[in-house]
Coordinates of C-alpha atoms in Angstrom, one line a residue:
M1 CA 74.0 76.2 166.0
K2 CA 77.0 78.5 166.1
Y3 CA 79.0 76.0 164.0
F4 CA 76.4 76.0 161.2
L5 CA 76.3 79.8 161.3
F6 CA 80.0 79.9 160.9
L7 CA 79.9 77.6 157.9
F8 CA 77.1 79.6 156.4
F9 CA 78.9 82.9 156.7
S10 CA 82.2 81.4 155.4
I11 CA 80.4 80.2 152.2
N12 CA 78.7 83.6 151.8
I13 CA 82.0 85.4 152.2
F14 CA 83.6 83.2 149.6
C15 CA 80.8 83.7 147.1
Q16 CA 80.9 87.4 147.6
Q17 CA 84.7 87.5 146.9
K18 CA 84.1 85.6 143.7
E19 CA 81.4 88.1 142.7
D20 CA 83.7 91.0 143.6
W21 CA 86.5 89.5 141.6
A22 CA 84.3 89.0 138.5
S23 CA 83.0 92.5 138.8
T24 CA 86.4 94.1 138.9
M25 CA 87.6 91.9 136.1
K26 CA 84.7 92.9 133.9
T27 CA 85.6 96.6 134.6
A28 CA 89.2 95.9 133.7
M29 CA 88.2 94.3 130.5
N30 CA 86.1 97.3 129.6
D31 CA 89.1 99.5 130.3
I32 CA 91.3 97.4 128.0
E33 CA 88.7 97.6 125.3
N34 CA 88.8 101.4 125.7
Q35 CA 92.6 101.3 125.7
D36 CA 92.7 102.9 129.2
Y37 CA 95.5 100.6 130.3
E38 CA 96.4 102.4 133.5
S39 CA 92.8 102.2 134.8
A40 CA 92.7 98.5 133.8
I41 CA 95.9 97.8 135.8
K42 CA 94.3 99.5 138.9
N43 CA 91.2 97.4 138.5
L44 CA 93.3 94.2 138.1
D45 CA 95.1 95.1 141.3
L46 CA 91.7 95.4 143.0
S47 CA 90.7 92.0 141.6
L48 CA 93.9 90.5 143.1
K49 CA 92.8 91.7 146.5
F50 CA 89.6 89.6 146.1
S51 CA 91.4 86.6 144.5
P52 CA 95.1 86.7 145.3
N53 CA 97.4 84.8 142.8
N54 CA 94.5 84.6 140.3
P55 CA 96.3 83.6 137.0
S56 CA 93.9 85.5 134.8
S57 CA 94.4 88.8 136.7
L58 CA 98.2 88.3 136.8
Y59 CA 98.3 87.5 133.1
F60 CA 96.4 90.6 132.0
K61 CA 98.3 92.8 134.4
G62 CA 101.6 91.5 133.1
Y63 CA 100.5 91.9 129.5
L64 CA 99.4 95.5 130.0
Q65 CA 102.6 96.4 131.9
I66 CA 104.6 95.2 128.9
I67 CA 102.4 97.3 126.6
I68 CA 102.9 100.5 128.6
G69 CA 106.7 100.0 128.7
E70 CA 107.1 98.4 132.2
K71 CA 108.6 95.2 130.8
N72 CA 110.4 94.0 133.9
K73 CA 107.2 94.3 136.1
G74 CA 105.2 92.7 133.4
C75 CA 107.5 89.8 133.1
E76 CA 107.5 89.3 136.9
N77 CA 103.7 89.1 136.9
L78 CA 103.7 86.7 134.0
I79 CA 106.1 84.5 136.0
E80 CA 103.6 84.5 138.9
A81 CA 100.8 83.7 136.4
I82 CA 102.8 80.8 135.0
Y83 CA 103.5 79.5 138.5
Y84 CA 99.7 79.4 139.1
N85 CA 99.1 77.5 135.8
S86 CA 98.3 80.1 133.2
N87 CA 98.8 78.7 129.7
L88 CA 98.4 82.0 128.0
S89 CA 101.2 83.4 130.1
K90 CA 103.6 80.7 129.0
K91 CA 103.1 81.7 125.4
L92 CA 103.4 85.5 126.0
Y93 CA 106.4 85.1 128.3
A94 CA 108.2 83.1 125.6
E95 CA 107.5 85.8 123.1
K96 CA 108.2 88.9 125.2
C97 CA 110.4 88.0 128.2
I98 CA 112.9 85.4 126.9
D99 CA 115.7 87.8 127.8
F100 CA 114.3 88.7 131.3
D101 CA 116.6 87.6 134.1
P102 CA 115.1 87.5 137.6
K103 CA 118.6 87.1 139.1
L104 CA 117.9 84.4 141.7
N105 CA 120.3 82.5 143.9
P106 CA 120.3 78.8 143.1
E107 CA 122.7 77.7 145.9
K108 CA 120.2 75.5 147.9
F109 CA 119.4 73.5 144.7
K110 CA 122.9 72.6 143.7
S111 CA 122.8 69.2 145.5
G112 CA 120.2 66.8 146.8
K113 CA 117.3 64.7 145.6
F114 CA 114.5 66.3 143.5
T115 CA 111.3 65.7 141.6
L116 CA 110.6 67.5 138.3
Q117 CA 107.2 68.1 136.7
I118 CA 106.8 69.7 133.3
L119 CA 103.8 72.2 133.4
G120 CA 100.9 70.7 131.6
E121 CA 101.9 67.1 132.3
F122 CA 100.9 64.8 135.1
Q123 CA 103.9 62.5 135.3
S124 CA 106.8 63.6 137.5
Y125 CA 110.5 62.5 137.3
N126 CA 113.1 61.9 140.0
F127 CA 116.8 62.9 139.8
E128 CA 119.7 63.6 142.1
R129 CA 122.5 66.1 142.1
K130 CA 126.0 65.3 143.5
E131 CA 129.1 67.5 143.2
D132 CA 127.9 69.2 140.0
I133 CA 126.7 66.0 138.4
Q134 CA 123.0 65.3 137.8
Y135 CA 121.8 61.7 137.7
E136 CA 118.5 60.8 136.1
T137 CA 116.9 57.3 136.1
Y138 CA 114.3 56.4 133.5
S139 CA 113.0 53.0 132.5
G140 CA 115.8 51.3 134.4
Q141 CA 118.6 53.3 132.7
T142 CA 120.7 56.0 134.5
Y143 CA 121.7 59.1 132.6
S144 CA 124.1 61.7 133.9
G145 CA 125.6 65.1 133.0
K146 CA 127.7 67.8 134.4
I147 CA 125.8 70.9 135.6
N148 CA 127.5 74.1 134.5
W149 CA 126.2 76.9 136.7
L150 CA 126.2 80.2 134.9
K151 CA 125.2 83.7 136.2
N152 CA 122.4 84.0 138.8
G153 CA 120.0 81.1 138.3
D154 CA 121.0 80.0 134.9
Y155 CA 122.6 76.6 134.1
T156 CA 123.2 74.0 131.5
I157 CA 123.7 70.2 131.7
I158 CA 126.4 68.7 129.6
P159 CA 125.8 64.9 129.1
T160 CA 128.6 62.5 129.9
E161 CA 130.0 60.4 127.0
K162 CA 128.2 57.4 128.2
T163 CA 124.9 59.3 128.2
K164 CA 125.6 60.6 124.7
M165 CA 126.2 57.1 123.5
M166 CA 122.8 56.0 124.9
L167 CA 120.8 58.9 123.8
G168 CA 122.6 60.1 120.6
D169 CA 122.6 63.8 119.7
I170 CA 121.2 66.0 122.4
P171 CA 120.4 69.6 121.5
N172 CA 122.1 72.4 123.5
Y173 CA 119.8 74.1 126.0
M174 CA 119.8 76.5 128.9
V175 CA 117.7 76.4 132.0
R176 CA 116.8 79.6 133.9
I177 CA 115.2 79.7 137.4
L178 CA 112.3 82.1 137.3
K179 CA 110.8 81.8 140.8
I180 CA 111.8 80.2 144.1
N181 CA 109.2 79.2 146.6
G182 CA 110.6 77.4 149.6
N183 CA 112.1 74.1 148.4
E184 CA 110.6 74.5 144.9
Y185 CA 111.5 76.5 141.9
L186 CA 109.9 77.3 138.6
Y187 CA 112.1 77.1 135.5
E188 CA 112.2 77.8 131.8
K189 CA 114.2 75.5 129.5
I190 CA 115.3 77.2 126.3
E191 CA 116.1 74.8 123.6
E192 CA 116.6 76.1 120.1
N193 CA 113.2 77.7 119.2
Q194 CA 111.3 76.0 122.0
V195 CA 110.6 77.0 125.6
Q196 CA 109.4 74.5 128.2
F197 CA 108.2 75.5 131.7
G198 CA 108.3 73.2 134.8
K199 CA 108.7 73.0 138.6
I200 CA 111.5 71.3 140.5
N201 CA 111.0 70.4 144.1
K202 CA 113.8 69.5 146.5
I203 CA 112.8 66.5 148.6
E204 CA 116.1 65.7 150.4

C-alpha cells in the first residue's frame, strides 16, 4: 500500500509542478505584453524553478535580457535553450549573438573518437581526431582535414588536397564551441550567411 501511495504522490507532485510552471509562464507573458520586462524575467526565473532547463522559459528570458541591454546574459540563456532543443532560440541566436564568445577550453576534444549530430536531424556521424587531423568516413569514403585551433573554443578544418579533389570546392567556415557538458559540446558552425547548430560527443 505504501508503494502505491508513493507513486500517487509523485504523479501529483509532477502535475502540480506543470501547473505552477504554466501559471508563472502565463504571468510572464502578460508582463511582456505590458512591456514590464524586469517583472517578466523574475517570473521566468520562477518558472525555471518549477521546470529547470525548460527551453521556452530560457528562450524568453534570453530574448528579454537582450532587449534590456544584458546581451551576454541573454546569449548565455539562448545557448542553454538551444542545448535543450529550442528552434526559436537557434534563429534568435544567429541574429543577435553571432559575435558572442563563451570562451571555453576545448583541450579534451582535440583528440579521440566522436559522434556528431546536427540539431534537428536524427542521423549521427562518426569521426576521429589524431594530431590535429580530423578523419571522417561516409559511404565508404574517408575524408580528412587539418584542424586549426583558434582562440578559446573556435576552430576551422582545412581539407587535405585529396579531400578537395573528392569533394570539389568547400566553403570556408568556422566552428565555435558554445557549451561543454561532460564529454559533449554544443557547437555553432558559421558558413557564409548560414549558421548550423549541433552536438559532438566524445566516445573514446
